[in-house]
Amino acid sequence: MAGYRLDRTNDDIQLVLSELLRSIKDPRINQGMISVTRTETTGDLRYCKVYLSVYGLENEKELKKGLKSASGWLRRELGKRLSLRYTPELIFELDNSIEHGAHINEIISQPGFLGNEKPESISGDDKIDDQ
């Protein structure tokens, strides 16, 4: 499958799964705000890794159990909404890149990191004498 077509398929899967995840009533899945950050489908459309970012995640194990139990329904609904030769098996992964980015921003914004510190005034005593 051509690269642009696979990219378009990944975008379609991401959009449909975002809608479907909002409609699930399972409390294990609705413990935080879930966003589908990206999807990676194999070239033969047999498998699709779905990367999720969850804001306010309380229990990662329970979320994974809930997603695993809902994966059959999600796959069936995905097959109904998209006309693909094969409906891929969904593999869910937690994506912590947003949290990681926030942590990096916090480190960068600290005083003293890469010159973010205010320059101290130079007094007459601190001058270097040429000898």
mmCIF file of C-alpha atoms in Angstrom:
data_model
loop_
_atom_site.group_PDB
_atom_site.id
_atom_site.type_symbol
_atom_site.label_atom_id
_atom_site.label_comp_id
_atom_site.label_asym_id
_atom_site.label_seq_id
_atom_site.Cartn_x
_atom_site.Cartn_y
_atom_site.Cartn_z
ATOM 1 C CA MET A 1 0.000 0.000 0.000
ATOM 2 C CA ALA A 2 1.375 3.405 -0.930
ATOM 3 C CA GLY A 3 2.649 5.622 1.875
ATOM 4 C CA TYR A 4 0.135 8.422 1.396
ATOM 5 C CA ARG A 5 -2.751 5.955 1.354
ATOM 6 C CA LEU A 6 -1.590 4.314 4.573
ATOM 7 C CA ASP A 7 -1.232 7.755 6.176
ATOM 8 C CA ARG A 8 -4.779 8.603 5.138
ATOM 9 C CA THR A 9 -6.018 5.276 6.526
ATOM 10 C CA ASN A 10 -4.227 5.966 9.821
ATOM 11 C CA ASP A 11 -5.886 9.388 10.014
ATOM 12 C CA ASP A 12 -9.320 7.877 9.348
ATOM 13 C CA ILE A 13 -8.819 5.193 11.998
ATOM 14 C CA GLN A 14 -7.664 7.836 14.490
ATOM 15 C CA LEU A 15 -10.745 9.976 13.844
ATOM 16 C CA VAL A 16 -13.236 7.104 14.111
ATOM 17 C CA LEU A 17 -11.629 5.653 17.240
ATOM 18 C CA SER A 18 -11.663 9.083 18.906
ATOM 19 C CA GLU A 19 -15.424 9.245 18.370
ATOM 20 C CA LEU A 20 -15.984 5.654 19.482
ATOM 21 C CA LEU A 21 -13.933 5.975 22.674
ATOM 22 C CA ARG A 22 -16.116 8.885 23.793
ATOM 23 C CA SER A 23 -19.230 6.718 23.481
ATOM 24 C CA ILE A 24 -17.970 3.844 25.676
ATOM 25 C CA LYS A 25 -19.688 3.681 29.065
ATOM 26 C CA ASP A 26 -17.117 1.445 30.801
ATOM 27 C CA PRO A 27 -15.884 3.222 33.977
ATOM 28 C CA ARG A 28 -12.432 1.659 33.530
ATOM 29 C CA ILE A 29 -12.070 3.595 30.279
ATOM 30 C CA ASN A 30 -13.806 6.799 31.370
ATOM 31 C CA GLN A 31 -11.471 7.512 34.292
ATOM 32 C CA GLY A 32 -9.856 10.443 32.488
ATOM 33 C CA MET A 33 -9.910 12.411 29.266
ATOM 34 C CA ILE A 34 -8.691 10.083 26.498
ATOM 35 C CA SER A 35 -7.137 11.357 23.267
ATOM 36 C CA VAL A 36 -5.941 9.233 20.376
ATOM 37 C CA THR A 37 -2.571 10.817 19.607
ATOM 38 C CA ARG A 38 -1.672 8.661 16.598
ATOM 39 C CA THR A 39 -2.189 5.316 14.931
ATOM 40 C CA GLU A 40 0.288 3.085 13.106
ATOM 41 C CA THR A 41 -1.213 0.474 10.796
ATOM 42 C CA THR A 42 0.846 -2.284 9.209
ATOM 43 C CA GLY A 43 1.013 -2.321 5.418
ATOM 44 C CA ASP A 44 -1.239 -5.384 5.175
ATOM 45 C CA LEU A 45 -3.868 -3.721 7.444
ATOM 46 C CA ARG A 46 -3.813 -6.639 9.894
ATOM 47 C CA TYR A 47 -2.642 -4.735 12.980
ATOM 48 C CA CYS A 48 -2.977 -1.181 14.195
ATOM 49 C CA LYS A 49 -1.142 0.311 17.169
ATOM 50 C CA VAL A 50 -3.297 2.980 18.772
ATOM 51 C CA TYR A 51 -1.418 5.484 20.951
ATOM 52 C CA LEU A 52 -3.550 7.059 23.669
ATOM 53 C CA SER A 53 -2.888 10.025 25.889
ATOM 54 C CA VAL A 54 -4.966 10.084 29.069
ATOM 55 C CA TYR A 55 -5.292 13.165 31.244
ATOM 56 C CA GLY A 56 -6.179 12.346 34.841
ATOM 57 C CA LEU A 57 -5.285 8.661 34.660
ATOM 58 C CA GLU A 58 -5.908 6.939 37.984
ATOM 59 C CA ASN A 59 -5.227 3.271 37.254
ATOM 60 C CA GLU A 60 -3.275 2.233 34.162
ATOM 61 C CA LYS A 61 -3.934 -1.504 34.586
ATOM 62 C CA GLU A 62 -7.699 -1.014 34.781
ATOM 63 C CA LEU A 63 -7.637 1.186 31.687
ATOM 64 C CA LYS A 64 -5.739 -1.464 29.729
ATOM 65 C CA LYS A 65 -8.193 -4.162 30.867
ATOM 66 C CA GLY A 66 -11.130 -1.993 29.818
ATOM 67 C CA LEU A 67 -9.607 -1.275 26.415
ATOM 68 C CA LYS A 68 -8.853 -4.942 25.870
ATOM 69 C CA SER A 69 -12.428 -5.915 26.682
ATOM 70 C CA ALA A 70 -13.795 -3.187 24.388
ATOM 71 C CA SER A 71 -11.381 -3.888 21.523
ATOM 72 C CA GLY A 72 -13.720 -6.376 19.824
ATOM 73 C CA TRP A 73 -16.595 -3.894 19.794
ATOM 74 C CA LEU A 74 -14.269 -1.088 18.664
ATOM 75 C CA ARG A 75 -12.924 -3.242 15.838
ATOM 76 C CA ARG A 76 -16.427 -4.205 14.694
ATOM 77 C CA GLU A 77 -17.616 -0.573 14.719
ATOM 78 C CA LEU A 78 -14.446 0.498 12.920
ATOM 79 C CA GLY A 79 -15.170 -2.082 10.219
ATOM 80 C CA LYS A 80 -18.725 -0.757 9.820
ATOM 81 C CA ARG A 81 -17.598 2.859 9.428
ATOM 82 C CA LEU A 82 -14.539 2.367 7.211
ATOM 83 C CA SER A 83 -14.454 0.347 4.031
ATOM 84 C CA LEU A 84 -11.151 -1.483 4.312
ATOM 85 C CA ARG A 85 -10.118 -4.837 2.928
ATOM 86 C CA TYR A 86 -9.323 -5.981 6.480
ATOM 87 C CA THR A 87 -10.293 -4.411 9.763
ATOM 88 C CA PRO A 88 -7.057 -4.297 11.766
ATOM 89 C CA GLU A 89 -6.621 -5.826 15.187
ATOM 90 C CA LEU A 90 -6.242 -2.956 17.654
ATOM 91 C CA ILE A 91 -3.242 -2.823 19.979
ATOM 92 C CA PHE A 92 -3.451 -0.046 22.562
ATOM 93 C CA GLU A 93 -0.366 1.738 23.904
ATOM 94 C CA LEU A 94 -0.237 4.618 26.363
ATOM 95 C CA ASP A 95 1.544 7.646 24.956
ATOM 96 C CA ASN A 96 3.172 9.801 27.617
ATOM 97 C CA SER A 97 4.809 12.216 25.177
ATOM 98 C CA ILE A 98 2.584 15.106 26.328
ATOM 99 C CA GLU A 99 3.588 14.569 29.962
ATOM 100 C CA HIS A 100 7.217 14.205 28.885
ATOM 101 C CA GLY A 101 7.023 17.473 26.923
ATOM 102 C CA ALA A 102 5.521 19.273 29.917
ATOM 103 C CA HIS A 103 8.344 17.953 32.093
ATOM 104 C CA ILE A 104 10.965 19.192 29.606
ATOM 105 C CA ASN A 105 9.298 22.629 29.496
ATOM 106 C CA GLU A 106 9.372 22.735 33.288
ATOM 107 C CA ILE A 107 13.100 21.974 33.303
ATOM 108 C CA ILE A 108 13.840 24.566 30.627
ATOM 109 C CA SER A 109 11.883 27.292 32.407
ATOM 110 C CA GLN A 110 13.855 26.872 35.645
ATOM 111 C CA PRO A 111 16.170 29.767 36.487
ATOM 112 C CA GLY A 112 19.749 29.145 35.491
ATOM 113 C CA PHE A 113 18.995 26.797 32.618
ATOM 114 C CA LEU A 114 20.681 27.970 29.393
ATOM 115 C CA GLY A 115 21.066 31.540 30.507
ATOM 116 C CA ASN A 116 17.526 32.129 31.779
ATOM 117 C CA GLU A 117 19.096 33.617 34.895
ATOM 118 C CA LYS A 118 19.140 37.378 35.342
ATOM 119 C CA PRO A 119 22.667 38.729 34.966
ATOM 120 C CA GLU A 120 24.218 39.948 38.169
ATOM 121 C CA SER A 121 25.434 43.514 38.218
ATOM 122 C CA ILE A 122 29.171 43.865 37.989
ATOM 123 C CA SER A 123 30.650 45.886 40.784
ATOM 124 C CA GLY A 124 34.026 47.589 40.713
ATOM 125 C CA ASP A 125 35.532 44.868 42.916
ATOM 126 C CA ASP A 126 34.784 42.099 40.423
ATOM 127 C CA LYS A 127 36.730 43.641 37.547
ATOM 128 C CA ILE A 128 39.758 41.805 36.263
ATOM 129 C CA ASP A 129 42.904 43.864 36.281
ATOM 130 C CA ASP A 130 45.188 43.680 33.274
ATOM 131 C CA GLN A 131 48.720 43.130 34.446
#
